[in-house]
Structure formats: C-alpha cells, structure tokens
Amino acid sequence: MCGIVGYAGPKASAPSSRPVDVALQGLARLEYRGYDSAGVAVIDDDAVRVTKRAGKLANLREALAKSSGSTETTGRVAIAHTRWATHGGPTDTNAHPHLGGHDHELAVVHNGIIENFATLRADLEADGFRFASETDSEAAAHLVAREMTQTGDLTEAMRRAAASLEGAFTLLAVHRDAPDTVVAARRNSPLVVGLGDGENFLGSDVAAFVDSTKEALEIGQDQVVTVTADDVRIIGFDGAEVTDAARYTIEWDAAAAQKGGYPSFMAKEIHEQAGAVADTLLGRLENGSLKLDEMDIDPSVLRSVDKIVVVACGTAANAGAVAKYAIEHWCRIPTEVELAHEFRYRDPVVTEKTLVVAISQSGETMDTLMAVRHAREQGAKVIALCNTRGSTIPRESDAALYLHVGPEIAVASTKAYLGQIAACYLLGLFLAQVRGNLYPDEIAALMSDLEQIPDQIQQVLDSSSQVERLAQDMKDATSVLFLGRHVGYPTAMEGALKLKEIAYIHAEGFAAGELKHGPIALVEEGQPVFVIVPSPNGRHSLHSKVVSNIQEVRARGARTLVIAEEGDDAVVPYADEVIRVPATRTLFAALLTVIPLQIFSCELATAKGLDVDQPRNLAKSVTVE
Ligand code: F6R
C-alpha cells in the first residue's frame, strides 16, 4: 500500500544515475504496492522541485522527460512515492510528494493514514499554511515544515511532528536547508534502510534498493532515521539514540525482482513455484527429525496449546484454511481459521493456551498485524508464517517461520500461497512431533511425500498448454464457479479469488456439498464450473461425493472443468474437460490442484488485454485497516 523511496548519495555526477534516476528505479520496483499516481522530489539549486502525475509510473517518466529542470538535477537527495489512494482521489494534486511550509521549502512522501489530520489541518490553516490537496499527508508536510522553522534541525522537526501524529505512517522528508539529508519516521507502516558505499537508501521494502545494495537495516516502531550519503542515525520518538537496529543481508538478488523473459511477474512467479516450495522445505529435516530452528519457540509452549487460531486475509487466509485440515488431522488440536479483520473485533476467546498462527506474505498487512497485537494482549502466543524478512508481523510475533519463496512482485499472490501451505504443513508436522501425535516414521513418510511435491509441481507447470487454451476460449465468460471438498474447498476459494482480482470476472468458490443448499440455482446451460476432485486413493467417500457433485451440475447444463488425479477414470464420463495432476496424499493435493487455476486466471486476464501484475483498485500490501 504505497511505495516509498529515499536516496542520499553521490550519484549526481554520473550520467543517468542522478538521485532522480535512482528514485525512479526504486519506484519501478515498488509499483506493485500501488499505482494510482507517482511522484518525485529533489533538492536542486536550493529549491525543492516536485514532479508528480496521476496514473502509472510511465506518466511520471513522461512528465520528467518533458521538464528539463527536473531531469538535469544536480542535487544529492531524492524522495519518491507510488500511491494507493486513501484520502482524496487519484489526481495530480493528491499525488505525493506534498510540499510543506510557507515557501514550499520542504517535501514529504507518506504511506499510511494520519487519523488526526483534520485537527492538525485546522490548526495549521489557522497558522497561515495553505493546503493544495485533500490528503492527510499534506498536514504532515506543513507540520514538519513548521517544526523545522522553530528548531532549525530536520531530524528534530520530524521527531516532534511524528510524535504528534496519530495513526499509521511512514514519512520521508527533504528540506531546502538540509540538501544532503533525507529524514524519515515510521509507526505501524514499513520502512527499511539500504546501506550502500557512499550512498544510502530508504524503502518501503528492500526491492526499492536491492539493485544497489544487499545490506539492510530494520527501522523499529516509533523511530526517526536520518540518512546522508555517508551516515545513518536512528533515534526514538522520545529522542533517545537507537544503537541496536538489526542489520541483515538480503538473500535474493536483483534478478529475482525482474520478469526474466516472462510476460508478467505473475506468470514468472507461477513458474517459479517448484523451486519456491523446495526452498520452503529446504533444510528442515535432520536425522529423520523435523528441525524448525528458525522458529525459536520453547517446545513446552507448543505442548500446552489447547486451541489454534489462524489469522490471515485473502489468499493467505485460504492457505490458513488448508492448515486447519492438516493440523486437526495430524495433531488433534481444535483449529479455527479467521479473517484477521473479523477476529479482533468480535471479542474472540483467546487464552494463554491459544496459539495464534498469523500468515502473511508481506508481513505488513495491517488487519493481520492488529489481530496479532490483540492476541498477544490476551496472553496468546503468536507464530508468524511470513515471506518478508524484517517486516512488522514477524517482529511483533513470538516466533516466525519464513517461507523463503523469494520476492513476490505481482499483486495476485501465487508462489507465496504455495509457500504458505508448505509452511503450514511443516508447522503441523512439527507440532505433531513435539506433542507426540505422530510416530517418527509417520512424520518421515509424510515428509518424504512432501519432498516429492516440487517435482510434481513442475509436472503440472510443464503440462499447462491445455489450461492456456481453455483460458483463451473462455475469455468472454461472465461467471465461473469453483467447487471442492476438504482441501479442495480452499482451493476453489483461491481459484475464484484469482479470477476475480485479475480478470474482473464474477467468480465464486463453494464447498461442493453446499451447492444443493442454494448456489446450484446459479447453474444454467453453459455455466463453466471447475471441480477439484480429491484422490480416489484417499477416503473413498470423499472422492465419490465430489463425483456426484459433478453429475449434479452437469445435469443442469454446466460445462464441467474437472481437476483430477492421473488415472482417476471415474470422472471422465461427467467431465467436459479433465485437467490432470500427479497423484499425492489428499492433504498435499492443495499444492498441486491450485496451479491450473492460477494459470487459467493469468492466461485469461492476459487474453483480455488486462495488466495482470497491477489489477485495478488493488495494491500488494494492504497497510491500512
Ligand atoms: C490475493 C492477494 C491478497 C493477499 C492478502 C494478504 O492474490 O494477494 O488477498 O493474500 O492481502 O496479504 P499478505 O499475505 O501480505 O498478508
């Protein structure tokens, strides 16, 4: 939700690598976080110069190319922003950066929501500050500018301003009188520093600067960081110096944040899934026993758990729904799955014996973060299953298990979904091991089958042409239904979510058994219905019930698109199309059966001429509630 870039360095002298270029390169990497508008500010000839445009980054590039003043900057700092609109529509005026001060001597970019902005705005207007936009962010710009006038020190001005803001924010500011400095503050919104050689970076996430440096520094809650080309200083909102900021090396390289020959990031990420799941599973077994050392939690805590609540949103919640089937089956612990935004506000029953599992690719989803905080306030222990190192959710949890699937750039989540499911299996098997619910040889057998999954994923990817053709044929479809039972149910939900979000087609995922209780009324002649069929080698009744459900919709004219295991001939008479996946355990099939659905959505949206990486109205990390 909004991408922020800051740069302080010497690159001004090098052709095509001025601060403005570095900032634009960072924005290009962060555009997945929001693309309603984009803008950049530099200090040039002792003046703050801002260029900003509604729409995608291309519009900003065009504007900069036309305005020689901005492109020929000789300044040493830049801040930039790509926006997902909250306060005020996506217009040029509401785009960031926002100018502050009576002489427009300062510029600010902001991610988050400032809740007390109306009061601040009234106060600032009474003090003679003029507002150009409808945004909450402009109040922060004038506030920092006013504090700068009083203190003459940009760090202190930001500290005072930030301490008086309510809500969630990452703020970056540059000021005419501090032309070598970018100052930033964060509360409940992400910010990392990239440590370069004679240059330093700020970003909403490491993608902003991974082209230039792999050394990063985490900025904690309620902290202000002051960055110049040669120095990074951090203080708390209380003014105390911070000397223990965690430094780390980014594991993935810049190529991971590029399309690598694929038409879209989504297509690339779908095709990376075999390796992604292999990386989630890598190094977790030692001498036949599961070791999750990364997840630093006292085993006695896991032994005392009497209930698990999985909290997550969107695709991550669908992964959580798969976790419920696995954990209850293996560990016999009652497991609930709850949308994080519903959990907190319904006064849930959470005790010290409750284990809350927070699933989040970004680690920044505000709804999930708030659920984590609420759970911990009630005394529950929280384990985060996360992809993004240094992000807020794992930092605020008792323990974290990372997905290690590499950066996910496309807005629609694919490889992180598989990584989340694989991590849920690891957690479930680890709980079963610690609590003695499964014998070691049972766990070893399950792990052995799980380790086959990356090769099986590759087989599904290698046989994608059938689904691609189907997607081309169905590009004018107006409604698609998805049915499944057991882990096929979350798969159906995920298939529908993917189609809605990137192809803008009405789609619904149902538990197949629920159909006859109402939704079957939707089925008419030609209605496409995907059905996810469980293995015939698992519980026979589950398989035969789903085969009956295919017959039910077919009898009413549906076009049945059936995802079934290789060799499952029982489905053939009732399927207009059978899409095959390799055989595995019923539980593990969730890692395979969703892949044709991901490919279907990606291909169909592409066939419709849509931008699959940047679907309308969406942003990658939802950092507002
Ligand atoms: C859908 C999608 C979203 C996210 C959701 C949670 O493709 O990407 O539904 O899954 O916003 O995001 P994270 O996992 O970052 O908490």
Coordinates of C-alpha atoms in Angstrom, one line a residue, residues 157-487:
A157 CA 11.5 18.6 13.3
M158 CA 10.5 15.2 12.1
R159 CA 10.7 13.7 15.6
R160 CA 8.4 16.4 17.0
A161 CA 6.0 16.2 14.2
A162 CA 5.8 12.4 14.2
A163 CA 5.3 12.3 17.9
S164 CA 2.1 14.4 17.5
L165 CA 0.7 12.3 14.6
E166 CA -1.9 9.6 15.3
G167 CA -2.5 6.6 13.0
A168 CA -0.1 4.7 10.7
F169 CA 2.7 6.3 8.8
T170 CA 6.0 6.1 7.1
L171 CA 7.1 9.7 6.3
L172 CA 10.1 10.8 4.3
A173 CA 11.1 14.4 4.1
V174 CA 13.7 16.6 2.3
H175 CA 14.2 20.3 3.1
R176 CA 15.8 23.1 1.1
D177 CA 18.1 23.9 4.1
A178 CA 19.4 20.4 4.5
P179 CA 20.3 19.5 0.9
D180 CA 22.3 16.3 1.8
T181 CA 19.7 14.8 4.1
V182 CA 16.6 12.6 3.9
V183 CA 14.8 12.2 7.2
A184 CA 12.2 9.5 7.8
A185 CA 9.9 8.3 10.6
R186 CA 7.7 5.2 11.0
R187 CA 4.8 4.0 13.1
N188 CA 2.8 0.9 12.0
S189 CA 4.0 1.2 8.5
P190 CA 7.1 -0.4 6.8
L191 CA 10.5 1.2 6.3
V192 CA 13.9 -0.2 5.7
V193 CA 17.3 1.4 5.1
G194 CA 19.7 0.2 2.4
L195 CA 23.3 0.7 3.3
G196 CA 25.5 1.5 0.3
D197 CA 29.0 2.5 -0.3
G198 CA 29.0 6.3 -0.1
E199 CA 25.2 6.3 -0.7
N200 CA 22.2 5.2 1.4
F201 CA 18.7 4.3 0.6
L202 CA 15.2 4.2 2.2
G203 CA 12.4 2.0 1.0
S204 CA 9.1 0.5 1.9
D205 CA 10.8 -2.8 1.3
V206 CA 14.2 -3.9 0.1
A207 CA 13.0 -4.2 -3.5
A208 CA 13.5 -0.4 -3.6
F209 CA 17.3 -0.7 -3.5
V210 CA 18.3 -4.4 -4.0
D211 CA 19.8 -3.4 -7.4
S212 CA 22.3 -1.3 -5.5
T213 CA 23.0 -2.9 -2.1
K214 CA 22.1 -6.1 -0.2
E215 CA 22.8 -4.7 3.2
A216 CA 19.7 -3.6 5.0
L217 CA 18.8 -2.1 8.4
E218 CA 15.5 -2.6 10.1
I219 CA 13.8 0.6 11.4
G220 CA 11.7 -0.1 14.5
Q221 CA 8.4 1.2 15.6
D222 CA 8.3 4.9 16.6
Q223 CA 11.7 5.7 15.3
V224 CA 13.2 8.5 13.2
V225 CA 16.1 7.8 10.8
T226 CA 18.4 10.5 9.3
V227 CA 20.2 9.5 6.2
T228 CA 23.0 11.2 4.3
A229 CA 25.4 9.6 1.7
D230 CA 27.8 8.6 4.5
D231 CA 25.8 8.3 7.6
V232 CA 22.6 6.7 9.1
R233 CA 21.4 7.8 12.5
I234 CA 18.4 6.5 14.3
I235 CA 16.5 7.9 17.3
G236 CA 13.3 7.0 19.0
F237 CA 10.3 9.4 19.1
D238 CA 11.4 10.0 22.7
G239 CA 14.7 11.4 21.3
A240 CA 16.9 8.6 22.7
E241 CA 19.6 7.3 20.3
V242 CA 19.0 3.8 18.9
T243 CA 22.2 1.7 18.6
D244 CA 20.8 -1.8 18.3
A245 CA 19.0 -1.7 14.9
A246 CA 19.1 -5.1 13.3
R247 CA 21.3 -5.3 10.2
Y248 CA 20.9 -8.1 7.7
T249 CA 21.9 -9.2 4.3
I250 CA 19.1 -9.6 1.7
E251 CA 19.0 -13.2 0.5
W252 CA 17.7 -12.7 -3.0
D253 CA 19.4 -10.9 -5.9
A254 CA 18.1 -8.1 -8.1
A255 CA 17.2 -10.6 -10.9
A256 CA 14.6 -12.0 -8.6
A257 CA 12.7 -8.7 -8.9
Q258 CA 12.7 -8.8 -12.7
K259 CA 10.4 -10.6 -15.2
G260 CA 13.2 -12.8 -16.6
G261 CA 11.6 -13.2 -20.0
Y262 CA 8.1 -13.9 -18.8
P263 CA 5.3 -11.6 -20.0
S264 CA 4.3 -10.7 -16.4
F265 CA 5.6 -11.1 -12.9
M266 CA 2.6 -13.3 -12.2
A267 CA 3.5 -15.7 -15.0
K268 CA 7.0 -15.8 -13.7
E269 CA 6.0 -16.4 -10.1
I270 CA 3.6 -19.2 -11.1
H271 CA 6.5 -20.8 -13.0
E272 CA 8.8 -20.4 -10.0
Q273 CA 6.6 -22.5 -7.7
A274 CA 8.5 -25.8 -7.9
G275 CA 11.7 -24.0 -6.6
A276 CA 9.7 -21.9 -4.2
V277 CA 8.2 -24.9 -2.4
A278 CA 11.5 -26.7 -2.5
D279 CA 13.1 -23.6 -0.7
T280 CA 10.3 -23.6 1.9
L281 CA 11.1 -27.2 2.7
L282 CA 14.8 -26.9 2.4
G283 CA 16.9 -28.0 5.4
R284 CA 14.0 -28.8 7.7
L285 CA 14.9 -32.4 8.3
E286 CA 17.8 -33.6 10.3
N287 CA 18.5 -37.3 11.0
G288 CA 14.8 -38.0 10.2
S289 CA 13.5 -35.4 12.6
L290 CA 11.9 -32.1 11.8
K291 CA 14.0 -29.1 12.9
L292 CA 12.5 -25.6 12.7
D293 CA 15.3 -23.8 14.5
E294 CA 14.4 -20.6 12.7
M295 CA 11.2 -20.7 14.6
D296 CA 12.6 -20.0 18.0
I297 CA 9.9 -21.1 20.4
D298 CA 10.0 -23.1 23.6
P299 CA 8.6 -26.6 22.9
S300 CA 6.8 -26.6 26.2
V301 CA 4.7 -23.7 24.9
L302 CA 3.7 -25.9 21.9
R303 CA 2.9 -28.8 24.2
S304 CA 0.5 -26.7 26.3
V305 CA -1.6 -25.4 23.4
D306 CA -5.2 -26.4 23.5
K307 CA -6.5 -24.3 20.6
I308 CA -5.1 -22.8 17.4
V309 CA -6.5 -19.8 15.7
V310 CA -5.1 -19.0 12.2
V311 CA -5.5 -15.3 11.3
A312 CA -4.9 -14.0 7.8
C313 CA -6.5 -12.2 4.9
G314 CA -7.3 -13.0 1.3
T315 CA -5.1 -15.7 -0.3
A316 CA -3.2 -16.2 3.0
A317 CA -6.5 -17.0 4.7
N318 CA -7.1 -19.6 2.0
A319 CA -3.7 -21.1 2.9
G320 CA -4.9 -21.0 6.5
A321 CA -8.0 -22.9 5.6
V322 CA -5.8 -25.7 4.3
A323 CA -3.8 -25.6 7.5
K324 CA -6.9 -26.4 9.5
Y325 CA -7.4 -29.7 7.7
A326 CA -3.7 -30.7 8.2
I327 CA -3.3 -29.6 11.8
E328 CA -6.5 -31.1 13.1
H329 CA -5.8 -34.3 11.3
W330 CA -2.2 -34.7 12.5
C331 CA -2.3 -33.0 15.9
R332 CA -5.9 -33.3 17.1
I333 CA -5.8 -29.6 18.2
P334 CA -9.0 -27.7 17.5
T335 CA -8.1 -25.2 14.9
E336 CA -10.1 -22.2 13.7
V337 CA -9.4 -20.0 10.7
E338 CA -10.5 -16.4 10.9
L339 CA -10.2 -13.4 8.6
A340 CA -7.8 -11.2 10.6
H341 CA -10.1 -8.2 10.4
E342 CA -13.1 -10.1 11.8
F343 CA -11.0 -11.7 14.6
R344 CA -10.1 -8.7 16.5
Y345 CA -13.5 -7.0 16.7
R346 CA -15.6 -10.0 17.8
D347 CA -14.1 -10.4 21.2
P348 CA -12.6 -13.8 20.5
V349 CA -12.0 -16.4 23.2
V350 CA -8.2 -16.4 23.4
T351 CA -6.2 -17.6 26.4
E352 CA -2.6 -18.3 27.3
K353 CA -3.0 -21.8 25.9
T354 CA -4.1 -20.5 22.5
L355 CA -1.6 -20.5 19.7
V356 CA -2.3 -17.9 17.1
V357 CA -0.8 -18.5 13.7
A358 CA -0.6 -15.3 11.6
I359 CA 0.0 -15.9 7.9
S360 CA 1.2 -13.0 5.8
Q361 CA 3.4 -12.9 2.7
S362 CA 4.2 -9.2 3.2
G363 CA 4.3 -9.2 7.0
E364 CA 2.8 -5.8 6.8
T365 CA -1.0 -6.4 6.3
M366 CA -2.5 -4.1 8.9
D367 CA -5.5 -6.3 9.6
T368 CA -3.3 -9.2 10.4
L369 CA -0.9 -7.1 12.4
M370 CA -3.8 -5.8 14.6
A371 CA -5.0 -9.4 15.1
V372 CA -1.5 -10.3 16.2
R373 CA -1.4 -7.4 18.7
H374 CA -4.8 -8.3 20.0
A375 CA -3.9 -11.9 20.5
R376 CA -0.7 -11.1 22.4
E377 CA -2.6 -8.6 24.6
Q378 CA -4.8 -11.5 25.6
G379 CA -1.8 -13.7 26.5
A380 CA -1.8 -15.9 23.4
K381 CA 1.5 -16.9 21.8
V382 CA 1.8 -15.9 18.1
I383 CA 3.8 -17.7 15.4
A384 CA 4.1 -15.7 12.1
L385 CA 4.4 -17.6 8.8
C386 CA 5.9 -14.9 6.6
N387 CA 7.9 -14.2 3.5
T388 CA 9.4 -10.8 4.1
R389 CA 12.3 -10.7 6.5
G390 CA 12.4 -7.7 8.8
S391 CA 8.7 -7.0 8.3
T392 CA 6.4 -6.0 11.2
I393 CA 4.3 -9.1 11.8
P394 CA 7.2 -11.5 12.4
R395 CA 8.9 -8.9 14.5
E396 CA 5.9 -8.4 16.7
S397 CA 5.2 -12.2 17.0
D398 CA 6.7 -14.6 19.5
A399 CA 8.3 -16.7 16.7
A400 CA 8.5 -16.7 12.9
L401 CA 8.8 -19.4 10.3
Y402 CA 9.8 -17.9 6.9
L403 CA 8.6 -19.1 3.5
H404 CA 11.8 -18.4 1.6
V405 CA 10.0 -18.2 -1.7
G406 CA 11.8 -15.0 -2.8
P407 CA 10.2 -11.7 -3.6
E408 CA 6.6 -11.8 -4.8
I409 CA 6.0 -8.8 -7.0
A410 CA 2.7 -9.5 -8.8
V411 CA -0.2 -8.2 -6.8
A412 CA -2.0 -11.6 -7.1
S413 CA -0.3 -14.0 -4.8
T414 CA 0.8 -17.4 -6.2
K415 CA 4.1 -18.7 -5.1
A416 CA 3.7 -17.3 -1.6
Y417 CA 0.4 -19.2 -1.4
L418 CA 2.1 -22.4 -2.1
G419 CA 4.9 -21.4 0.3
Q420 CA 2.3 -20.6 3.0
I421 CA 0.7 -24.0 2.6
A422 CA 4.0 -25.8 2.7
A423 CA 4.9 -23.8 5.8
C424 CA 1.6 -24.8 7.4
Y425 CA 2.4 -28.5 6.8
L426 CA 5.8 -28.0 8.4
L427 CA 4.2 -26.3 11.4
G428 CA 1.6 -29.0 11.7
L429 CA 4.1 -31.9 11.5
F430 CA 6.4 -30.1 13.9
L431 CA 3.5 -29.8 16.4
A432 CA 2.7 -33.5 15.9
Q433 CA 6.4 -34.3 16.5
V434 CA 6.7 -32.2 19.7
R435 CA 3.4 -33.3 21.1
G436 CA 3.9 -37.0 20.1
N437 CA 0.7 -37.2 18.0
L438 CA 2.6 -39.0 15.2
Y439 CA 5.4 -41.6 15.3
P440 CA 8.8 -40.5 13.9
D441 CA 8.4 -43.0 10.9
E442 CA 4.9 -41.5 10.1
I443 CA 6.4 -38.0 10.1
A444 CA 9.3 -39.2 7.9
A445 CA 6.9 -40.8 5.4
L446 CA 4.8 -37.6 5.2
M447 CA 8.0 -35.5 4.8
S448 CA 9.2 -37.9 2.1
D449 CA 5.9 -37.4 0.1
L450 CA 6.1 -33.7 0.7
E451 CA 9.5 -33.5 -0.7
Q452 CA 8.2 -35.1 -3.9
I453 CA 5.8 -32.1 -4.4
P454 CA 8.3 -29.7 -6.1
D455 CA 8.9 -32.2 -8.9
Q456 CA 5.1 -32.8 -9.2
I457 CA 4.5 -29.0 -9.3
Q458 CA 7.0 -28.9 -12.2
Q459 CA 5.0 -31.6 -14.0
V460 CA 1.8 -29.5 -13.6
L461 CA 3.6 -26.5 -14.9
D462 CA 5.1 -28.4 -17.9
S463 CA 1.6 -29.5 -19.0
S464 CA -0.1 -26.1 -18.8
S465 CA -1.0 -25.8 -22.6
Q466 CA -4.5 -27.4 -22.1
V467 CA -5.4 -24.8 -19.4
E468 CA -3.9 -22.0 -21.5
R469 CA -6.1 -23.0 -24.5
L470 CA -9.1 -23.2 -22.2
A471 CA -8.4 -19.7 -20.9
Q472 CA -8.2 -18.3 -24.4
D473 CA -11.5 -20.0 -25.3
M474 CA -13.2 -18.6 -22.2
K475 CA -12.0 -15.0 -22.3
D476 CA -15.6 -13.8 -22.7
A477 CA -17.0 -15.7 -19.8
T478 CA -19.0 -13.6 -17.4
S479 CA -19.2 -16.0 -14.5
V480 CA -17.2 -19.0 -13.4
L481 CA -17.9 -21.3 -10.4
F482 CA -15.4 -23.4 -8.4
L483 CA -16.3 -26.4 -6.3
G484 CA -14.3 -28.6 -3.9
R485 CA -14.4 -30.5 -0.7
H486 CA -11.8 -30.9 2.1
V487 CA -8.6 -29.0 1.0

